[in-house]
mmCIF file of C-alpha atoms in Angstrom:
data_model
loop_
_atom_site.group_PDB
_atom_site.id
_atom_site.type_symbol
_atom_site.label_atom_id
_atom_site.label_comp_id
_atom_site.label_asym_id
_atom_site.label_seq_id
_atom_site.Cartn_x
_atom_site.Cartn_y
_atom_site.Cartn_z
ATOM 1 C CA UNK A 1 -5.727 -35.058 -5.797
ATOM 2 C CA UNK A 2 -5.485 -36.726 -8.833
ATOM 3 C CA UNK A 3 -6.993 -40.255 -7.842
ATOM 4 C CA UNK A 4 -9.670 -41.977 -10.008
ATOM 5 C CA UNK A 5 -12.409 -40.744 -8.287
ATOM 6 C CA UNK A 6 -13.668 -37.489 -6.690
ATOM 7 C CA UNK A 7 -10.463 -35.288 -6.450
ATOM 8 C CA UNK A 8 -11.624 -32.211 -8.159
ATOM 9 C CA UNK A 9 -8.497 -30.293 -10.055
ATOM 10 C CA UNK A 10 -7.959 -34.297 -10.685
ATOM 11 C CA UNK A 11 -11.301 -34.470 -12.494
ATOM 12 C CA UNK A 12 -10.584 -30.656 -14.249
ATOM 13 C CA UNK A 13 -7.604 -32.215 -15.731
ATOM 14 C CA UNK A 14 -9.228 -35.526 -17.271
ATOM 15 C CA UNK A 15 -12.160 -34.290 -18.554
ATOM 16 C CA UNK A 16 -10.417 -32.449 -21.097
ATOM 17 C CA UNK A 17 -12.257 -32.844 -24.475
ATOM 18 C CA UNK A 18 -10.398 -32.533 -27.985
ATOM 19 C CA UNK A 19 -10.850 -28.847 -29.285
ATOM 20 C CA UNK A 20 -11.407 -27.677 -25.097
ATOM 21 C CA UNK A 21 -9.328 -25.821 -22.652
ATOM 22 C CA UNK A 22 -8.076 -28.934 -21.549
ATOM 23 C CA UNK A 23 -7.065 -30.431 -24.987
ATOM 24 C CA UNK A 24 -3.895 -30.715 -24.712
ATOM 25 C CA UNK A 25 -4.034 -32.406 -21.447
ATOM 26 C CA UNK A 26 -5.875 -34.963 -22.578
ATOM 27 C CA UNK A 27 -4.302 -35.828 -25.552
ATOM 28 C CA UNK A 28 -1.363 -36.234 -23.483
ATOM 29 C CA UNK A 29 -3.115 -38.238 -21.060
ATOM 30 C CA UNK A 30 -3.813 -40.922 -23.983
ATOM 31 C CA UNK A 31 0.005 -40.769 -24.379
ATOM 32 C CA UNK A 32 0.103 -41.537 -20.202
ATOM 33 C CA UNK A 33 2.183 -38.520 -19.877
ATOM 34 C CA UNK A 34 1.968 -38.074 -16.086
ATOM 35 C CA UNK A 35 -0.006 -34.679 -14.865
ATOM 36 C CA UNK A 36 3.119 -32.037 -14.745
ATOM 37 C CA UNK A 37 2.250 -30.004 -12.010
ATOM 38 C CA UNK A 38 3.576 -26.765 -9.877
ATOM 39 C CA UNK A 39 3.414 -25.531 -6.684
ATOM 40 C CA UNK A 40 4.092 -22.759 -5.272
ATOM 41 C CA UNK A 41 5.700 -22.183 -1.583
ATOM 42 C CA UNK A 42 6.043 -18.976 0.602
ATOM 43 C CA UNK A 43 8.466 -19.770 2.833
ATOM 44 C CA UNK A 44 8.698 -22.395 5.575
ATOM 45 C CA UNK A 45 6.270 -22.183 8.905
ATOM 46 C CA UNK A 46 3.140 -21.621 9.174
ATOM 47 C CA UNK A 47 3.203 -17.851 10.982
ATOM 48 C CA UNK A 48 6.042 -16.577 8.005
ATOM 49 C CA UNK A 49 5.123 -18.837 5.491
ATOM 50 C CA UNK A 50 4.024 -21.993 3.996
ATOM 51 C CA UNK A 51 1.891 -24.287 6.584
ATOM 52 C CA UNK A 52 4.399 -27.326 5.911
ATOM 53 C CA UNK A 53 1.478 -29.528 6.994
ATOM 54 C CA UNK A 54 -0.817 -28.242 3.814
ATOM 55 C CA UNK A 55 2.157 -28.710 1.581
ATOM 56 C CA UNK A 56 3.034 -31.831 2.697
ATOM 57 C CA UNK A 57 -0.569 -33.056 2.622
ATOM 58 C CA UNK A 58 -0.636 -31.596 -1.299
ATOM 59 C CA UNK A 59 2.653 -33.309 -2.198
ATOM 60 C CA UNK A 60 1.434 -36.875 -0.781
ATOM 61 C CA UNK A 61 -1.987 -36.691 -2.801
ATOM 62 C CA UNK A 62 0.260 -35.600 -6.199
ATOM 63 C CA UNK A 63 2.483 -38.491 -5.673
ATOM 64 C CA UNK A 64 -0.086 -40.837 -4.982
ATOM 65 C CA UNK A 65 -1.732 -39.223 -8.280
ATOM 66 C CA UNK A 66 1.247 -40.171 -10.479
ATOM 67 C CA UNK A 67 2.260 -36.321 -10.787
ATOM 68 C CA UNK A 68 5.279 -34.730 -11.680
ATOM 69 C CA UNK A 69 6.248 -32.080 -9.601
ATOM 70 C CA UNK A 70 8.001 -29.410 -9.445
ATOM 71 C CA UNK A 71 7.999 -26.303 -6.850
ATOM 72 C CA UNK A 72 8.942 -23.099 -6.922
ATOM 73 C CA UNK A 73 9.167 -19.561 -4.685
ATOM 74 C CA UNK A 74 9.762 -16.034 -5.465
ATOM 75 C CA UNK A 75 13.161 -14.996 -4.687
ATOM 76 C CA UNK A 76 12.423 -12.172 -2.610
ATOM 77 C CA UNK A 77 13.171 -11.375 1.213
ATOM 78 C CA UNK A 78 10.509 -12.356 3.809
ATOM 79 C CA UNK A 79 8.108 -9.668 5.437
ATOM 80 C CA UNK A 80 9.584 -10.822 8.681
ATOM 81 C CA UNK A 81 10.289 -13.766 11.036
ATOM 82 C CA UNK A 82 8.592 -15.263 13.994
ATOM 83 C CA UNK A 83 10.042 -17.029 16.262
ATOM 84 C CA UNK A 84 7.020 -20.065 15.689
ATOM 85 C CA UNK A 85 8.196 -21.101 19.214
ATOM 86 C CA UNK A 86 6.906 -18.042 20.888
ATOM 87 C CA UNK A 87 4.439 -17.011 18.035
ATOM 88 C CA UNK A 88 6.580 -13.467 18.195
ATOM 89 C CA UNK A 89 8.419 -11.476 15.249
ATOM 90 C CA UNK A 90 12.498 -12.158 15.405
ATOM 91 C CA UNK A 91 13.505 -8.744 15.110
ATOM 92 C CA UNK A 92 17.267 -9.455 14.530
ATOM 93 C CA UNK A 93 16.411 -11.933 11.518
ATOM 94 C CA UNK A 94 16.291 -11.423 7.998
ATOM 95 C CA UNK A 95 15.052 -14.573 5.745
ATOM 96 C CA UNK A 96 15.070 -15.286 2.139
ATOM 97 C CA UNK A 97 11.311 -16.992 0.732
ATOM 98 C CA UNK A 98 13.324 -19.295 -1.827
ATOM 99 C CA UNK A 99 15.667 -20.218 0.392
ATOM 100 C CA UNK A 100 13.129 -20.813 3.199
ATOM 101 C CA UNK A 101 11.183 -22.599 0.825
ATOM 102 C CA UNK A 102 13.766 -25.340 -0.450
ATOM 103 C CA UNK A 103 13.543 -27.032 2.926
ATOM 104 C CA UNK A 104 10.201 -28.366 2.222
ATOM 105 C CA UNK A 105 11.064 -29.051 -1.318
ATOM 106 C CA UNK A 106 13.961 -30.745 0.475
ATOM 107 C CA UNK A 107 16.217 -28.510 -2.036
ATOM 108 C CA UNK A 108 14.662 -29.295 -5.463
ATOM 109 C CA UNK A 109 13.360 -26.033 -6.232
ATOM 110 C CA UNK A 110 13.004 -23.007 -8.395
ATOM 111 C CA UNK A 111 12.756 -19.475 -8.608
ATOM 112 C CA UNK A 112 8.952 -18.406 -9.373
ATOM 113 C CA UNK A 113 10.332 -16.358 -12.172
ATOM 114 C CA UNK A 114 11.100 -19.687 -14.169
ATOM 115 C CA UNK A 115 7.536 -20.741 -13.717
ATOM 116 C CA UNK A 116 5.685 -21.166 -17.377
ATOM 117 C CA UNK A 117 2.237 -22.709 -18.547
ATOM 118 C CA UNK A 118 4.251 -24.620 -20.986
ATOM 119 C CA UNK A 119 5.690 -26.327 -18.513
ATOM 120 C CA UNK A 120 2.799 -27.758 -16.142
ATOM 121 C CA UNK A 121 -0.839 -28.529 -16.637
ATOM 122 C CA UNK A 122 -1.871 -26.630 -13.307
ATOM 123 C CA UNK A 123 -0.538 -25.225 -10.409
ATOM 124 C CA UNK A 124 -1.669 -25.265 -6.473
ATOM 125 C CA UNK A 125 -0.594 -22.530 -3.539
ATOM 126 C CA UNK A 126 -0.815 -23.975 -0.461
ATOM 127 C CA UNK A 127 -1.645 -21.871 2.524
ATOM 128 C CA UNK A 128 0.130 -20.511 5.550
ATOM 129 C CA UNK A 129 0.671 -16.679 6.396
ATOM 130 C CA UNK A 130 3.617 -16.403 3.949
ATOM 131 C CA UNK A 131 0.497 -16.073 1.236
ATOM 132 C CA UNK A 132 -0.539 -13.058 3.187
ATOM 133 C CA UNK A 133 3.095 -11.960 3.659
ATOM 134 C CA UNK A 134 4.959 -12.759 1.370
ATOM 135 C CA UNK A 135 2.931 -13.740 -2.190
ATOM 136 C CA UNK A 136 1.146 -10.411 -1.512
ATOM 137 C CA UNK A 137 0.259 -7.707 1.408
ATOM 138 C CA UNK A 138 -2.850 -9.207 2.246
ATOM 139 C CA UNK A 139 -2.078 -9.540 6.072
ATOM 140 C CA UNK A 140 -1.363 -6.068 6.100
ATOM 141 C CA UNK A 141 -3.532 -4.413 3.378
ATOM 142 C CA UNK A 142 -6.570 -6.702 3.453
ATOM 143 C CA UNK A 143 -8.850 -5.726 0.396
ATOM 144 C CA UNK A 144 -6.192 -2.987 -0.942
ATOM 145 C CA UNK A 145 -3.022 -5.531 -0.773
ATOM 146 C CA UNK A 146 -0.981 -6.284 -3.549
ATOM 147 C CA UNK A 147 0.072 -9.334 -5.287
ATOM 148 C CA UNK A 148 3.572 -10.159 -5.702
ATOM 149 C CA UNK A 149 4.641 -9.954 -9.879
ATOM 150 C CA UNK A 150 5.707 -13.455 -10.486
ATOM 151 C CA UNK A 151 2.353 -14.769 -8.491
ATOM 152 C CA UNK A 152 0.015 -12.452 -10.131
ATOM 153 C CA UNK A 153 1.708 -13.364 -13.381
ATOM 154 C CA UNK A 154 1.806 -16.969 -12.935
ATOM 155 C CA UNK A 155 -2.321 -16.748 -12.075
ATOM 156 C CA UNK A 156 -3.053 -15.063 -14.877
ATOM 157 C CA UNK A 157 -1.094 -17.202 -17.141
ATOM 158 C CA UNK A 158 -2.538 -20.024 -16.396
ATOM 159 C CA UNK A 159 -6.063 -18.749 -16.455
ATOM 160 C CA UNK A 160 -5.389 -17.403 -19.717
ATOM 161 C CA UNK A 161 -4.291 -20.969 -20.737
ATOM 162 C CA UNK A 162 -7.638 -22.520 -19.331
ATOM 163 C CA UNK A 163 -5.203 -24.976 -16.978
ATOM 164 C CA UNK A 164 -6.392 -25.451 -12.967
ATOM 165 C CA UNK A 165 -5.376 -23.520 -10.540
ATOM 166 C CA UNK A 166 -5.621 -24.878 -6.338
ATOM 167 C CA UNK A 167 -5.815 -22.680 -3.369
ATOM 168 C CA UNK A 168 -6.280 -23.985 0.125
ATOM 169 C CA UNK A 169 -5.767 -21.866 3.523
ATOM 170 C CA UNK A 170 -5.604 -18.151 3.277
ATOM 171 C CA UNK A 171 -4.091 -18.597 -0.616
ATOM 172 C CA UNK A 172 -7.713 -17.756 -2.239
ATOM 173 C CA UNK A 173 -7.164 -14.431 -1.558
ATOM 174 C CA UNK A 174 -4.704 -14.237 -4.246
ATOM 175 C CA UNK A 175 -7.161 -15.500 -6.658
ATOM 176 C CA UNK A 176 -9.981 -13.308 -5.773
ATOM 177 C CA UNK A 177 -7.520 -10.196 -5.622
ATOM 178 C CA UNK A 178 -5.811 -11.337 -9.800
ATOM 179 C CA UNK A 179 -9.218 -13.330 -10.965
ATOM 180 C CA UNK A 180 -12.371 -10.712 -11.106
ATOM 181 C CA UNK A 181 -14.799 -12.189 -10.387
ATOM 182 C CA UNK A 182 -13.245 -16.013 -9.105
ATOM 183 C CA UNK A 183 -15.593 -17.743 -6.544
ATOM 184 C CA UNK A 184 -13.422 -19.518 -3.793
ATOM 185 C CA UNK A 185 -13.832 -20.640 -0.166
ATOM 186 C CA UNK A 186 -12.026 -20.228 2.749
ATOM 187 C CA UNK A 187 -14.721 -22.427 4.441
ATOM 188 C CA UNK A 188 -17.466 -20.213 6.882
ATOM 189 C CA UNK A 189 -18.509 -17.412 7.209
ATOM 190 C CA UNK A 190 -18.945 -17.285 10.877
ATOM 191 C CA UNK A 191 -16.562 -17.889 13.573
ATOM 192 C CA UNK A 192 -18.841 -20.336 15.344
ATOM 193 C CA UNK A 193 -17.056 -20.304 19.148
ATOM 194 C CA UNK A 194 -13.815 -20.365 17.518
ATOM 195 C CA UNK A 195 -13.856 -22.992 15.089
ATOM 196 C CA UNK A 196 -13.239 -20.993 12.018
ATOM 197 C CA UNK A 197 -10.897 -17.942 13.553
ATOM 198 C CA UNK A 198 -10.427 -16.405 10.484
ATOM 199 C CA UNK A 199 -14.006 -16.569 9.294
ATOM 200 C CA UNK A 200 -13.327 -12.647 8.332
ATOM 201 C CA UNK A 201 -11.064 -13.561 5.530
ATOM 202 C CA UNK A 202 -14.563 -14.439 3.639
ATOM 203 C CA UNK A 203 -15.942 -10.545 3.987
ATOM 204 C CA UNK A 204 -12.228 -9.595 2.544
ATOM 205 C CA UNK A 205 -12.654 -11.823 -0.299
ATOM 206 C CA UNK A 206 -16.392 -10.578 -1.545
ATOM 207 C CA UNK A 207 -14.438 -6.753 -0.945
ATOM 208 C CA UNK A 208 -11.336 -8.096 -2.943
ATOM 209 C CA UNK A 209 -14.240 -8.697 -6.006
ATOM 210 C CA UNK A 210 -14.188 -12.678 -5.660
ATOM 211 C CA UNK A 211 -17.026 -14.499 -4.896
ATOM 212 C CA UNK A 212 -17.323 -16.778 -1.331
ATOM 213 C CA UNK A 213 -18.789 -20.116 -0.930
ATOM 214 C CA UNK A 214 -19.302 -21.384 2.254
ATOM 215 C CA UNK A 215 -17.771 -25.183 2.421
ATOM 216 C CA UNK A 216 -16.361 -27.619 5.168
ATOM 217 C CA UNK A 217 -13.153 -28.211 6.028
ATOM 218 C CA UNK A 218 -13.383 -31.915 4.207
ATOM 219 C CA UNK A 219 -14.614 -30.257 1.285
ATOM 220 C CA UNK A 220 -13.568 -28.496 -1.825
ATOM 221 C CA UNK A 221 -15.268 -25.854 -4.365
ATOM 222 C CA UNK A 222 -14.947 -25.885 -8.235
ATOM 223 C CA UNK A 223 -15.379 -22.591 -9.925
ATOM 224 C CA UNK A 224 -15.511 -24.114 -13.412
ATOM 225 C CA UNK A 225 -15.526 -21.149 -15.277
ATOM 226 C CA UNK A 226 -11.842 -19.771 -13.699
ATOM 227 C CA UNK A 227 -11.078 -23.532 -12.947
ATOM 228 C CA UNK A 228 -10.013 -22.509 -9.476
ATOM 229 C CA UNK A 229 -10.574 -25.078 -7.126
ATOM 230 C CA UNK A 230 -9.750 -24.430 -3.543
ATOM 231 C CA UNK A 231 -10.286 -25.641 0.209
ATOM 232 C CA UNK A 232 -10.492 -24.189 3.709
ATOM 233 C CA UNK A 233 -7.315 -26.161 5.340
ATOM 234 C CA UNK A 234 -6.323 -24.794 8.402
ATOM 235 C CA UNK A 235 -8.400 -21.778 8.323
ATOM 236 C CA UNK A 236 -10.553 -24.364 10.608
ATOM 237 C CA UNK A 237 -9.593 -25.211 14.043
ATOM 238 C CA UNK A 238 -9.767 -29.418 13.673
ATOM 239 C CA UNK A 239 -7.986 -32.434 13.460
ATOM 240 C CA UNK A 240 -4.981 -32.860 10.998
ATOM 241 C CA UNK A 241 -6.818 -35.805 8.661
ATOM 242 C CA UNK A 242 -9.589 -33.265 8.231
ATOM 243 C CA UNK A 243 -7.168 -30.998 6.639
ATOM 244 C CA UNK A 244 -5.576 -33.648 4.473
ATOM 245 C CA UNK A 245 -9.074 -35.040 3.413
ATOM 246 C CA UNK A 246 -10.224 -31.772 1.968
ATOM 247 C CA UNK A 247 -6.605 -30.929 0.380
ATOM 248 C CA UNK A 248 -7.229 -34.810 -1.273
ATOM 249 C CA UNK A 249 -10.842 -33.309 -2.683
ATOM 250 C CA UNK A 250 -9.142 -30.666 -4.141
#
């Protein structure tokens, strides 16, 4: 993500120019201050909350980057639980998000509440239902959901600071619901025999105000005026290095 070539939020944060959004970023960068980055989790498992394969995938591309990292997770129950074995809710379980969360951080983690722009030069949400369930009430709602605080704050921080923000799966919904206006993808349009399932999610997004670009799975797309930058992920039915590819041209 933050290689020397072609990794957009990579690119966003090294063509800062003295005096622009990214100023401070680059003079650090002259000091070879490593990118200080966040990211956000929603849980752990795909079908209640973060797709541990996108995260990992993001995590692997920041470390190969040089990044620092640091994630965090609201600290607020889970919608529910499903039983990712039988793809069914566990109706006798009760989960925490943060607590769910620190197993992919492998413990190192933070409430979402401690989460500042001074902190980190951008931040990235990977996907996974837990966006739709748990970072807002998208899954439920669709177009009339609402964000969770701490995530709608932390997006509107750092667009007010001019830093990158990275989306991937079902997350650009969150941007296009906080962000007026934000263009995102969430890959096509149509569902094309099954290969794009949740092709509908791009309708929600256009009714959520955001904009939709259509893009491949291998591909990412820069809104340069929000600096959103975001990628389809799973919401494609392919091969796993297809998925890491486009989280890498994010």
């Amino acid at each position: 993500m933050l290689a020397s070539r072609g990794p957009a939020l990579g690119t966003a944060l090294r063509r800062a120019a003295p005096g622009g959004p990214f100023a401070s970023i680059h003079c650090s960068a002259r000091r070879r201050r490593p990118a200080r980055v966040a990211v956000v989790l929603s849980g752990c498992g795909v079908y209640d909350g973060t797709e541990i394969h996108e995260a990992s995938a993001i995590l692997v591309h920041l470390s190969r980057g040089g990044a620092e990292v640091q994630m965090y997770a609201p600290d607020v129950p889970q919608m529910h639980v499903i039983d990712h074995s039988k793809g069914q809710p566990a109706e006798a379980e009760s989960r925490n998000v943060l607590v769910e969360s620190a197993r992919i951080a492998r413990g190192k983690i933070a409430s979402l509440a401690k989460l500042t722009t001074a902190d980190h030069d951008a931040v990235i949400f990977p996907g996974g239902f837990g966006a739709a369930k748990n970072l807002s009430t998208f899954a439920v709602d669709g177009k009339d959901c609402k964000v969770n605080r701490e995530v709608e704050r932390v997006l509107k921080d750092f667009h007010k600071a001019g830093k990158p923000i990275g989306l991937c799966c079902i997350s650009p919904v969150l941007a296009a619901k906080v962000l007026s206006g934000a263009e995102v993808t969430v890959g096509h349009e149509e569902e094309e025999g099954g290969k794009w399932p949740y092709a509908g999610t791009a309708g929600a997004i256009k009714e959520l105000g955001g904009k939709h670009c259509v893009k491949e799975v291998t591909e990412a797309h820069v809104d340069t005026k929000n600096k959103v930058v975001t990628t389809p992920a799973f919401m494609c039915e392919t091969e796993l290095h297809n998925i890491f590819d486009g989280i890498g041209a994010m």
